[in-house]
Amino acid sequence: MKKFNFKFSKTILVFIYIGIALAIVAFGVNTYYIIAHGVGAEDKVYPIVRYVLMYFVSALLFVVLVSLKIASYYTVDEKYLKTSFGVIKSKYEISKIETILLDRTNNKLSVYFEDKSFIVIVVKDEWYEDFTDEILKVNPKIEFSIKSKDSTENAE
């Protein structure tokens, strides 16, 4: 089973890192307020709920963003193409793949299925060939095609 990491754009990576930093800061600020001001004098329900929610939101944001960065990848095994986007996981039967299209005009690798649905594979450009080879090893009947920049210019 070969693993291909998801390729995030630089902008998305910046947002992920900023979100992680904000989650850590929110956790720290919440802790500071609890230590500095206590839970509350008369009405303790509202401050307790607020602090618990702040911890929950900051921890949830941290876990989701870290898992997004660490656990976003594609794997190909003997039966399935599996995608993992953080905590969201999917799997597709390789036997149901009809076509793999490498579109050089917009530099996208797409996988088309029998039911006319498709997914776009977002990995490093250098891995397109390895990714395609892994799928074709499992099912050599899959049609692989390349749409080049030259073919679209000549078609017009």
Coordinates of N, CA and C in Angstrom, one line a residue:
M1 N 0.9 -1.2 0.0 CA 0.0 0.0 0.0 C 0.9 1.2 0.0
K2 N 0.7 2.1 -1.0 CA 1.5 3.3 -1.1 C 0.7 4.5 -0.7
K3 N 1.3 5.4 0.0 CA 0.7 6.6 0.6 C 1.2 7.8 -0.2
F4 N 0.2 8.7 -0.6 CA 0.5 10.0 -1.3 C -0.1 11.1 -0.5
N5 N 0.7 12.0 0.1 CA 0.3 13.1 0.9 C -0.5 14.1 0.1
F6 N -1.5 14.7 0.7 CA -2.3 15.8 0.1 C -1.4 17.0 -0.1
K7 N -1.5 17.7 -1.2 CA -0.7 18.9 -1.4 C -1.6 20.1 -1.2
F8 N -1.3 20.8 -0.1 CA -2.0 22.1 0.3 C -1.3 23.2 -0.4
S9 N -2.1 24.2 -0.8 CA -1.5 25.5 -1.3 C -0.8 26.2 -0.1
K10 N 0.1 27.1 -0.5 CA 0.8 27.9 0.6 C -0.2 28.7 1.4
T11 N -1.3 29.2 0.8 CA -2.3 30.0 1.5 C -3.0 29.2 2.5
I12 N -3.4 28.0 2.1 CA -4.1 27.1 3.0 C -3.2 26.7 4.2
L13 N -1.9 26.4 3.9 CA -1.0 26.1 5.0 C -0.9 27.2 6.0
V14 N -0.8 28.5 5.5 CA -0.8 29.7 6.3 C -2.0 29.7 7.2
F15 N -3.2 29.5 6.6 CA -4.4 29.5 7.4 C -4.5 28.4 8.5
I16 N -3.9 27.2 8.1 CA -3.9 26.1 9.1 C -3.0 26.5 10.2
Y17 N -1.8 27.0 10.0 CA -0.9 27.4 11.0 C -1.4 28.5 11.9
I18 N -2.1 29.5 11.3 CA -2.7 30.6 12.0 C -3.8 30.0 12.9
G19 N -4.6 29.1 12.4 CA -5.7 28.5 13.2 C -5.2 27.8 14.4
I20 N -4.1 27.0 14.1 CA -3.5 26.3 15.3 C -2.9 27.2 16.3
A21 N -2.3 28.3 15.9 CA -1.8 29.3 16.8 C -2.9 29.9 17.6
L22 N -4.0 30.3 16.9 CA -5.2 30.9 17.6 C -5.8 29.9 18.6
A23 N -5.8 28.7 18.3 CA -6.4 27.7 19.2 C -5.5 27.6 20.5
I24 N -4.2 27.6 20.3 CA -3.3 27.6 21.5 C -3.5 28.9 22.3
V25 N -3.5 30.0 21.6 CA -3.7 31.3 22.3 C -5.0 31.3 23.1
A26 N -6.1 30.8 22.4 CA -7.4 30.8 23.1 C -7.4 29.9 24.3
F27 N -6.7 28.8 24.2 CA -6.6 27.9 25.4 C -5.9 28.6 26.5
G28 N -4.8 29.3 26.2 CA -4.0 30.0 27.2 C -4.7 31.1 27.8
V29 N -5.4 31.9 27.0 CA -6.2 33.1 27.5 C -7.3 32.6 28.5
N30 N -7.9 31.5 28.1 CA -9.0 30.9 28.9 C -8.4 30.5 30.3
T31 N -7.3 29.8 30.2 CA -6.6 29.4 31.5 C -6.2 30.6 32.3
Y32 N -5.7 31.6 31.7 CA -5.3 32.8 32.4 C -6.5 33.4 33.1
Y33 N -7.6 33.5 32.4 CA -8.8 34.1 33.0 C -9.3 33.3 34.2
I34 N -9.2 32.0 34.1 CA -9.7 31.2 35.2 C -8.8 31.4 36.4
I35 N -7.5 31.5 36.2 CA -6.5 31.6 37.3 C -6.6 33.1 37.9
A36 N -6.7 34.1 37.0 CA -6.7 35.5 37.4 C -8.1 35.9 38.1
H37 N -9.2 35.4 37.5 CA -10.5 35.9 38.0 C -11.3 34.9 38.7
G38 N -10.9 33.6 38.7 CA -11.7 32.6 39.3 C -12.9 32.2 38.5
V39 N -13.7 31.4 39.0 CA -14.9 30.9 38.3 C -16.0 32.0 38.3
G40 N -16.1 32.7 39.4 CA -17.2 33.7 39.5 C -17.6 33.8 41.0
A41 N -18.2 34.9 41.3 CA -18.5 35.1 42.7 C -19.9 34.5 43.0
E42 N -21.0 35.2 42.5 CA -22.3 34.7 42.9 C -22.9 33.7 41.9
D43 N -22.9 34.0 40.6 CA -23.5 33.1 39.6 C -22.3 32.3 38.9
K44 N -22.2 31.1 39.3 CA -21.1 30.3 38.8 C -21.5 29.5 37.6
V45 N -22.7 29.4 37.2 CA -23.1 28.6 36.1 C -22.6 29.2 34.8
Y46 N -22.9 30.5 34.6 CA -22.5 31.1 33.3 C -21.0 31.1 33.1
P47 N -20.2 31.5 34.1 CA -18.7 31.4 33.8 C -18.2 30.0 33.6
I48 N -18.7 29.0 34.3 CA -18.3 27.6 34.1 C -18.7 27.2 32.7
V49 N -19.9 27.5 32.2 CA -20.3 27.1 30.9 C -19.4 27.8 29.8
R50 N -19.1 29.1 30.0 CA -18.3 29.8 29.1 C -16.9 29.2 29.0
Y51 N -16.3 28.9 30.2 CA -14.9 28.4 30.2 C -14.9 27.0 29.5
V52 N -15.8 26.2 29.9 CA -15.9 24.8 29.3 C -16.0 24.9 27.8
L53 N -16.9 25.8 27.3 CA -17.1 25.9 25.8 C -15.9 26.5 25.2
M54 N -15.2 27.4 25.8 CA -13.9 28.0 25.3 C -12.9 26.9 25.2
Y55 N -12.7 26.0 26.2 CA -11.8 24.9 26.1 C -12.2 24.0 25.0
F56 N -13.5 23.7 24.9 CA -13.9 22.7 23.9 C -13.7 23.2 22.5
V57 N -14.0 24.5 22.3 CA -13.8 25.1 20.9 C -12.3 25.1 20.5
S58 N -11.5 25.6 21.5 CA -10.1 25.7 21.1 C -9.5 24.3 21.0
A59 N -9.8 23.3 21.8 CA -9.3 22.0 21.6 C -9.8 21.4 20.3
L60 N -11.1 21.6 20.0 CA -11.6 21.0 18.7 C -10.9 21.6 17.5
L61 N -10.7 22.9 17.5 CA -10.0 23.6 16.4 C -8.6 23.1 16.3
F62 N -7.9 22.9 17.4 CA -6.6 22.4 17.4 C -6.5 21.0 16.8
V63 N -7.4 20.1 17.2 CA -7.4 18.7 16.8 C -7.7 18.6 15.3
V64 N -8.7 19.4 14.8 CA -9.1 19.4 13.4 C -8.0 19.9 12.5
L65 N -7.4 21.0 12.9 CA -6.4 21.6 12.0 C -5.1 20.7 12.0
V66 N -4.7 20.2 13.2 CA -3.5 19.3 13.2 C -3.8 18.0 12.4
S67 N -5.0 17.5 12.6 CA -5.3 16.2 11.8 C -5.3 16.5 10.3
L68 N -5.8 17.7 10.0 CA -5.8 18.1 8.6 C -4.4 18.2 8.0
K69 N -3.5 18.7 8.7 CA -2.1 18.8 8.3 C -1.4 17.5 8.2
I70 N -1.6 16.7 9.3 CA -0.9 15.4 9.4 C -1.6 14.3 8.6
A71 N -2.9 14.2 8.7 CA -3.6 13.0 8.1 C -4.4 13.3 6.9
S72 N -3.8 14.0 5.9 CA -4.5 14.2 4.6 C -3.6 13.5 3.6
Y73 N -4.2 12.5 3.0 CA -3.4 11.7 2.1 C -4.3 10.7 1.3
Y74 N -3.8 10.1 0.3 CA -4.4 9.1 -0.5 C -3.6 7.8 -0.4
T75 N -4.3 6.7 -0.3 CA -3.6 5.4 -0.3 C -4.3 4.5 -1.4
V76 N -3.5 3.6 -2.0 CA -4.0 2.7 -2.9 C -3.6 1.3 -2.4
D77 N -4.6 0.4 -2.2 CA -4.3 -1.0 -1.9 C -4.8 -1.9 -2.9
E78 N -4.9 -3.2 -2.7 CA -5.3 -4.1 -3.7 C -6.8 -4.0 -4.1
K79 N -7.6 -3.3 -3.4 CA -9.0 -3.2 -3.7 C -9.6 -1.8 -3.7
Y80 N -9.0 -0.9 -2.9 CA -9.6 0.5 -2.7 C -8.6 1.6 -2.9
L81 N -9.1 2.7 -3.4 CA -8.4 4.0 -3.4 C -9.1 4.7 -2.1
K82 N -8.2 5.0 -1.2 CA -8.7 5.6 0.1 C -8.2 7.0 0.2
T83 N -9.1 7.9 0.6 CA -8.8 9.3 0.8 C -9.0 9.6 2.2
S84 N -8.1 10.4 2.8 CA -8.2 10.9 4.1 C -7.9 12.3 4.1
F85 N -8.9 13.1 4.6 CA -8.7 14.6 4.7 C -9.0 14.9 6.1
G86 N -7.9 14.8 6.9 CA -8.0 15.0 8.3 C -8.8 13.9 8.9
V87 N -9.9 14.3 9.6 CA -10.8 13.2 10.2 C -11.8 12.7 9.2
I88 N -11.9 13.2 8.0 CA -12.9 12.7 7.0 C -12.2 11.7 6.1
K89 N -12.7 10.5 6.1 CA -12.1 9.4 5.3 C -13.2 8.8 4.4
S90 N -12.7 8.5 3.2 CA -13.5 7.9 2.2 C -12.8 6.7 1.5
K91 N -13.5 5.8 0.9 CA -12.8 4.8 0.1 C -13.7 4.5 -1.2
Y92 N -12.9 4.2 -2.2 CA -13.6 4.0 -3.5 C -13.0 2.7 -4.1
E93 N -13.9 1.9 -4.6 CA -13.4 0.6 -5.2 C -12.7 0.9 -6.5
I94 N -11.5 0.3 -6.6 CA -10.7 0.5 -7.8 C -11.4 -0.2 -9.0
S95 N -12.1 -1.2 -8.8 CA -12.8 -1.9 -9.9 C -13.9 -1.0 -10.5
K96 N -14.3 0.0 -9.8 CA -15.3 0.9 -10.4 C -14.8 2.1 -11.0
I97 N -13.4 2.2 -11.1 CA -12.8 3.3 -11.8 C -12.8 3.1 -13.3
E98 N -13.3 4.0 -14.0 CA -13.4 3.9 -15.5 C -12.2 4.5 -16.2
T99 N -11.9 5.8 -15.7 CA -10.8 6.5 -16.4 C -10.0 7.4 -15.4
I100 N -8.8 7.5 -15.8 CA -7.9 8.5 -15.1 C -7.5 9.5 -16.1
L101 N -7.7 10.8 -15.8 CA -7.4 11.8 -16.8 C -6.4 12.8 -16.2
L102 N -5.3 12.9 -16.8 CA -4.3 14.0 -16.5 C -4.5 15.1 -17.4
D103 N -5.0 16.2 -16.9 CA -5.3 17.4 -17.7 C -4.1 18.4 -17.5
R104 N -3.3 18.5 -18.5 CA -2.1 19.4 -18.5 C -2.5 20.8 -18.6
T105 N -3.7 21.1 -19.1 CA -4.1 22.5 -19.3 C -4.3 23.2 -18.0
N106 N -4.8 22.5 -17.0 CA -5.0 23.1 -15.6 C -4.2 22.3 -14.6
N107 N -3.4 21.3 -15.0 CA -2.6 20.5 -14.2 C -3.3 19.8 -13.1
K108 N -4.4 19.1 -13.4 CA -5.2 18.3 -12.5 C -5.2 16.8 -12.9
L109 N -5.2 16.0 -11.9 CA -5.4 14.6 -12.1 C -6.8 14.2 -11.6
S110 N -7.6 13.6 -12.5 CA -9.0 13.3 -12.1 C -9.2 11.8 -12.3
V111 N -10.0 11.2 -11.4 CA -10.4 9.8 -11.4 C -11.9 9.8 -11.6
Y112 N -12.3 9.2 -12.7 CA -13.7 9.1 -13.1 C -14.2 7.6 -12.8
F113 N -15.4 7.5 -12.3 CA -16.0 6.3 -11.9 C -17.1 5.9 -12.9
E114 N -17.6 4.6 -12.8 CA -18.6 4.1 -13.6 C -19.9 4.9 -13.5
D115 N -20.2 5.4 -12.3 CA -21.5 6.1 -12.1 C -21.4 7.6 -12.5
K116 N -20.4 7.9 -13.3 CA -20.1 9.3 -13.8 C -19.7 10.3 -12.8
S117 N -19.4 9.8 -11.6 CA -18.9 10.8 -10.6 C -17.4 10.8 -10.7
F118 N -16.7 11.7 -10.1 CA -15.3 11.8 -10.2 C -14.7 12.5 -9.0
I119 N -13.4 12.3 -8.8 CA -12.7 13.1 -7.7 C -11.4 13.6 -8.4
V120 N -11.0 14.7 -7.8 CA -9.7 15.3 -8.3 C -8.7 15.0 -7.3
I121 N -7.6 14.5 -7.7 CA -6.5 14.1 -6.8 C -5.5 15.2 -6.7
V122 N -5.3 15.6 -5.5 CA -4.4 16.8 -5.2 C -3.1 16.3 -4.5
V123 N -2.1 16.0 -5.3 CA -0.8 15.6 -4.8 C 0.2 16.4 -5.6
K124 N 1.5 16.2 -5.2 CA 2.5 16.9 -5.9 C 2.5 16.4 -7.4
D125 N 2.8 17.4 -8.3 CA 2.8 17.0 -9.7 C 3.7 15.9 -10.0
E126 N 4.9 15.8 -9.3 CA 5.8 14.7 -9.6 C 5.3 13.3 -9.2
W127 N 4.2 13.3 -8.4 CA 3.7 12.0 -8.0 C 2.5 11.5 -8.9
Y128 N 2.1 12.3 -9.9 CA 1.0 11.9 -10.7 C 1.2 10.6 -11.4
E129 N 2.4 10.4 -11.9 CA 2.8 9.1 -12.6 C 2.8 7.9 -11.6
D130 N 3.4 8.1 -10.5 CA 3.4 7.0 -9.5 C 2.0 6.7 -9.0
F131 N 1.2 7.7 -8.8 CA -0.2 7.5 -8.3 C -0.9 6.7 -9.4
T132 N -0.8 7.1 -10.6 CA -1.5 6.4 -11.7 C -1.0 5.0 -11.8
D133 N 0.3 4.8 -11.7 CA 0.9 3.4 -11.9 C 0.3 2.5 -10.8
E134 N 0.2 3.0 -9.5 CA -0.3 2.2 -8.4 C -1.7 1.7 -8.7
I135 N -2.6 2.6 -9.2 CA -3.9 2.2 -9.5 C -4.0 1.2 -10.7
L136 N -3.2 1.5 -11.7 CA -3.1 0.6 -12.9 C -2.6 -0.7 -12.6
K137 N -1.7 -0.9 -11.6 CA -1.2 -2.2 -11.1 C -2.4 -3.0 -10.6
V138 N -3.3 -2.4 -9.9 CA -4.4 -3.1 -9.4 C -5.5 -3.5 -10.5
N139 N -5.7 -2.5 -11.3 CA -6.7 -2.7 -12.4 C -6.2 -2.1 -13.7
P140 N -5.5 -3.0 -14.5 CA -4.9 -2.5 -15.8 C -5.9 -2.2 -16.8
K141 N -7.2 -2.5 -16.6 CA -8.2 -2.2 -17.6 C -8.7 -0.7 -17.6
I142 N -8.2 0.0 -16.6 CA -8.6 1.4 -16.5 C -8.0 2.2 -17.6
E143 N -8.8 3.1 -18.2 CA -8.3 3.9 -19.3 C -7.5 5.1 -18.7
F144 N -6.3 5.3 -19.2 CA -5.5 6.5 -18.7 C -5.3 7.4 -19.9
S145 N -5.7 8.7 -19.8 CA -5.5 9.6 -20.9 C -4.9 10.9 -20.4
I146 N -4.2 11.6 -21.3 CA -3.5 12.8 -21.0 C -4.1 13.9 -21.9
K147 N -4.6 14.9 -21.4 CA -5.1 16.1 -22.2 C -4.0 17.1 -22.1
S148 N -3.3 17.3 -23.2 CA -2.2 18.2 -23.2 C -2.6 19.6 -23.6
K149 N -1.7 20.6 -23.4 CA -1.9 21.9 -23.8 C -2.0 22.0 -25.3
D150 N -1.1 21.3 -26.0 CA -1.1 21.4 -27.4 C -2.3 20.8 -28.1
S151 N -2.9 19.8 -27.5 CA -4.1 19.2 -28.1 C -5.3 20.1 -28.1
T152 N -5.4 21.0 -27.0 CA -6.5 21.9 -27.0 C -6.3 23.1 -27.9
E153 N -5.0 23.4 -28.2 CA -4.8 24.5 -29.1 C -5.1 24.1 -30.5
N154 N -4.7 22.8 -30.9 CA -4.9 22.3 -32.2 C -6.4 22.0 -32.5
A155 N -7.2 21.8 -31.4 CA -8.6 21.4 -31.6 C -9.4 22.6 -32.0
E156 N -8.9 23.8 -31.7 CA -9.7 25.0 -32.0 C -9.7 25.4 -33.4

